[in-house]
Amino acid sequence: MASTISSVSPMQASIEAATNHLSFDPGRLLVPPETCLSSLLKQTLTQFTTTYALPDSLQALLLSQPSSLDRILNSIFDTSCLAFVTDKEFRIEAGLDDHDKVTLFVQAVAGMAMVFERLLLASSSSSRSSSYANSRSEDLTTCLFSRELQLFAESEQRRTMLDRVGGTSLLSHCYTKDELVSFVVATVEDRVPHPRHADGSSLLPLNAVGEDLLSDSVAWVSDRSCKNMGLPWGFTIMALN
């Protein structure tokens, strides 16, 4: 039997694995109860690291340094949100509702994907540089990791991602894992996802459909004289002498 080559990118594969930590409850996404986001994100970091084909020295840094996760999360989130994703106890998260927890988790996953894409590109470029052979691999890896985290933290890409995930209604009305994965991948790639039917046809959001119907109704009425409002079209009120 001929083997098939998967066309799924490391980014999409990592995001798919991360979404397995969430549960679907009739249209809602949920983080497992009594579970710290930091513990889920630690597992997610391991999944990203083992899925991406990063240099061995960079993989070792990500897996062996306990501070790697916190440093990545620091580059993703503003200071006001950090405690919710880095705290090792559940007490701080206890004040968050389900939607807030899911939003923070999805933002962390999308941000992690962006960081790993940067690391993959940067490490590939560094390996072709003549200075790579003249530098200690460990030192170069540490510098590369720190540089990419700082660049991402200061980027407009980070802010756009946080705003897009924080502003979407999908996290409150999501019925399939594929729908969530497609949204996160599109966000990482800075694309606007367009929901579709199973047959591939375009699926308008409910509010867009409502706006179209409303516009059609207004146009239908505005084409006719107001004097006949309340009567079937074609009928008029005859004046009596």
Coordinates of C-alpha atoms in Angstrom, one line a residue:
M1 CA 0.0 0.0 0.0
A2 CA 1.4 3.4 -1.0
S3 CA 2.1 5.7 1.9
T4 CA 0.5 9.1 2.0
I5 CA 2.4 12.3 2.9
S6 CA 0.6 14.6 5.3
S7 CA 0.1 18.1 4.0
V8 CA -0.6 19.4 7.5
S9 CA 2.0 22.0 8.6
P10 CA 3.7 21.8 11.9
M11 CA 1.8 24.9 13.0
Q12 CA -1.6 23.4 12.2
A13 CA -0.7 20.0 13.7
S14 CA 0.4 21.8 16.9
I15 CA -2.8 23.9 17.1
E16 CA -4.9 20.8 16.5
A17 CA -3.1 19.0 19.4
A18 CA -3.6 22.0 21.6
T19 CA -7.3 22.2 21.0
N20 CA -7.7 18.7 22.3
H21 CA -7.3 20.2 25.7
L22 CA -10.7 21.9 25.3
S23 CA -14.1 20.3 25.5
F24 CA -17.2 21.2 23.5
D25 CA -20.5 21.7 25.3
P26 CA -23.4 22.4 22.9
G27 CA -21.8 25.4 21.1
R28 CA -19.5 26.4 23.9
L29 CA -15.8 25.8 24.4
L30 CA -14.7 24.9 27.9
V31 CA -11.4 24.5 29.8
P32 CA -11.5 21.4 32.0
P33 CA -12.7 22.4 35.5
E34 CA -10.2 22.9 38.3
T35 CA -7.4 22.9 35.7
C36 CA -4.7 25.6 35.7
L37 CA -4.1 27.2 32.4
S38 CA -0.4 27.1 33.1
S39 CA -0.5 23.2 33.3
L40 CA -2.3 23.0 30.0
L41 CA 0.1 25.4 28.4
K42 CA 3.1 23.5 29.6
Q43 CA 1.7 20.4 27.8
T44 CA 1.0 22.6 24.8
L45 CA 4.6 23.9 24.7
T46 CA 5.9 20.3 24.7
Q47 CA 3.6 19.4 21.8
F48 CA 4.8 22.4 19.8
T49 CA 8.5 21.7 20.6
T50 CA 8.2 18.0 19.5
T51 CA 6.2 18.8 16.4
Y52 CA 8.4 21.6 15.0
A53 CA 11.7 20.6 13.3
L54 CA 13.8 23.0 15.3
P55 CA 17.5 22.5 15.9
D56 CA 18.4 20.1 18.7
S57 CA 19.9 22.9 20.8
L58 CA 16.8 25.0 20.6
Q59 CA 14.5 22.0 21.4
A60 CA 16.7 21.2 24.4
L61 CA 16.5 24.8 25.6
L62 CA 12.7 24.8 25.3
L63 CA 12.2 21.5 27.0
S64 CA 14.9 21.7 29.7
Q65 CA 14.5 25.3 30.9
P66 CA 11.6 25.7 33.3
S67 CA 11.5 29.4 32.5
S68 CA 10.9 28.9 28.8
L69 CA 7.1 28.8 29.1
D70 CA 6.9 31.9 31.3
R71 CA 9.2 33.8 28.9
I72 CA 7.1 32.9 25.9
L73 CA 3.9 33.8 27.8
N74 CA 5.5 37.1 28.8
S75 CA 6.1 37.9 25.2
I76 CA 2.5 37.1 24.3
F77 CA 0.4 38.8 27.0
D78 CA 0.1 42.2 28.6
T79 CA 1.1 42.5 32.2
S80 CA -2.5 42.6 33.3
C81 CA -3.2 39.1 32.0
L82 CA 0.0 37.3 32.9
A83 CA -1.0 36.1 36.3
F84 CA -3.9 34.1 34.9
V85 CA -1.7 32.1 32.6
T86 CA 1.5 31.8 34.6
D87 CA 0.1 31.1 38.1
K88 CA 0.7 27.5 39.2
E89 CA -2.4 27.4 41.4
F90 CA -6.0 27.5 40.5
R91 CA -7.0 30.2 43.0
I92 CA -6.3 33.2 40.7
E93 CA -8.2 31.7 37.7
A94 CA -11.2 30.9 40.0
G95 CA -12.6 34.4 39.4
L96 CA -12.7 33.9 35.6
D97 CA -15.7 32.7 33.7
D98 CA -15.5 29.9 31.1
H99 CA -15.3 32.3 28.2
D100 CA -12.4 34.3 29.7
K101 CA -10.4 31.1 30.3
V102 CA -11.0 29.8 26.8
T103 CA -10.0 33.2 25.4
L104 CA -6.7 33.3 27.3
F105 CA -5.9 29.7 26.3
V106 CA -6.6 30.3 22.6
Q107 CA -4.6 33.6 22.7
A108 CA -1.7 31.6 24.3
V109 CA -1.9 28.9 21.6
A110 CA -2.0 31.4 18.7
G111 CA 0.8 33.4 20.3
M112 CA 2.9 30.3 20.8
A113 CA 2.4 29.3 17.1
M114 CA 3.6 32.8 16.1
V115 CA 6.7 32.5 18.3
F116 CA 7.5 29.0 16.9
E117 CA 7.1 30.2 13.3
R118 CA 9.6 33.0 14.1
L119 CA 12.0 30.6 15.8
L120 CA 11.8 28.2 12.8
L121 CA 12.6 30.9 10.3
A122 CA 15.3 32.5 12.4
S123 CA 17.1 29.2 13.2
S124 CA 17.0 28.3 9.5
S125 CA 18.6 31.6 8.6
S126 CA 21.2 31.4 11.3
S127 CA 22.3 27.9 10.3
R128 CA 23.2 29.3 6.9
S129 CA 25.2 32.1 8.4
S130 CA 29.0 31.9 8.5
S131 CA 28.9 33.2 12.1
Y132 CA 27.0 30.1 13.1
A133 CA 30.0 27.9 12.8
N134 CA 32.2 30.3 14.8
S135 CA 29.8 30.5 17.7
R136 CA 28.9 28.1 20.5
S137 CA 25.6 26.6 19.6
E138 CA 24.3 27.0 23.1
D139 CA 25.1 30.8 23.2
L140 CA 23.7 31.4 19.8
T141 CA 20.5 29.5 20.7
T142 CA 20.0 31.5 23.8
C143 CA 20.5 34.8 22.0
L144 CA 18.2 33.8 19.1
F145 CA 15.5 32.7 21.5
S146 CA 15.7 36.0 23.5
R147 CA 15.8 38.1 20.3
E148 CA 12.7 36.5 18.7
L149 CA 10.7 36.8 21.9
Q150 CA 11.5 40.5 22.2
L151 CA 10.7 41.2 18.6
F152 CA 7.4 39.4 18.9
A153 CA 6.5 41.2 22.1
E154 CA 7.1 44.5 20.4
S155 CA 5.3 43.6 17.2
E156 CA 2.0 44.7 15.8
Q157 CA 1.3 41.1 14.9
R158 CA 1.0 40.3 18.6
R159 CA -1.5 43.0 19.3
T160 CA -3.6 42.1 16.2
M161 CA -3.8 38.5 17.3
L162 CA -4.9 39.4 20.9
D163 CA -7.6 41.7 19.6
R164 CA -8.9 39.2 17.0
V165 CA -9.1 36.3 19.4
G166 CA -10.5 38.5 22.2
G167 CA -13.1 40.0 19.9
T168 CA -14.4 36.9 18.1
S169 CA -17.8 35.4 18.9
L170 CA -16.6 32.0 17.7
L171 CA -15.5 31.0 21.2
S172 CA -19.1 31.3 22.4
H173 CA -20.7 29.6 19.4
C174 CA -18.2 26.9 18.3
Y175 CA -19.5 23.5 17.4
T176 CA -16.5 21.7 15.8
K177 CA -12.8 21.4 16.5
D178 CA -12.1 22.1 12.8
E179 CA -13.8 25.4 13.0
L180 CA -11.7 26.5 15.9
V181 CA -8.4 25.2 14.3
S182 CA -9.2 27.0 11.1
F183 CA -9.8 30.3 13.0
V184 CA -6.5 30.0 14.9
V185 CA -4.5 29.1 11.8
A186 CA -6.0 32.0 9.9
T187 CA -5.3 34.4 12.8
V188 CA -1.7 33.2 13.0
E189 CA -1.3 33.7 9.2
D190 CA -3.1 37.1 9.5
R191 CA -6.0 36.0 7.4
V192 CA -9.7 36.6 8.0
P193 CA -11.4 33.2 8.0
H194 CA -14.7 32.7 6.0
P195 CA -17.0 30.0 7.4
R196 CA -18.3 27.6 4.8
H197 CA -21.0 24.9 4.5
A198 CA -19.9 21.3 4.2
D199 CA -20.4 21.6 0.4
G200 CA -17.9 24.4 0.3
S201 CA -20.4 27.2 -0.3
S202 CA -19.9 30.4 1.6
L203 CA -21.7 30.7 4.9
L204 CA -22.6 34.3 6.0
P205 CA -22.7 35.0 9.7
L206 CA -26.2 35.4 11.1
N207 CA -25.9 39.1 11.7
A208 CA -24.8 39.6 8.1
V209 CA -27.7 37.7 6.8
G210 CA -30.0 39.8 9.0
E211 CA -28.5 43.0 7.6
D212 CA -29.0 41.8 4.0
L213 CA -32.7 40.9 4.7
L214 CA -33.2 44.2 6.4
S215 CA -31.6 46.1 3.5
D216 CA -33.8 44.3 1.0
S217 CA -36.9 45.1 3.0
V218 CA -36.1 48.7 3.3
A219 CA -35.4 48.9 -0.5
W220 CA -38.7 47.1 -1.2
V221 CA -40.7 49.6 0.8
S222 CA -38.8 52.7 -0.3
D223 CA -39.6 52.0 -4.0
R224 CA -43.3 52.4 -3.3
S225 CA -45.4 55.4 -2.3
C226 CA -46.2 55.8 1.4
K227 CA -49.8 56.7 0.7
N228 CA -50.8 53.0 0.3
M229 CA -49.1 51.8 3.4
G230 CA -51.5 49.4 5.3
L231 CA -53.4 48.4 2.1
P232 CA -52.6 45.7 -0.4
W233 CA -50.5 47.1 -3.3
G234 CA -52.7 48.3 -6.2
F235 CA -55.5 49.4 -3.9
T236 CA -56.2 53.0 -3.1
I237 CA -58.7 54.9 -0.8
M238 CA -61.4 56.5 -2.9
A239 CA -62.5 59.9 -1.7
L240 CA -66.3 60.1 -1.1
N241 CA -68.2 63.3 -2.1

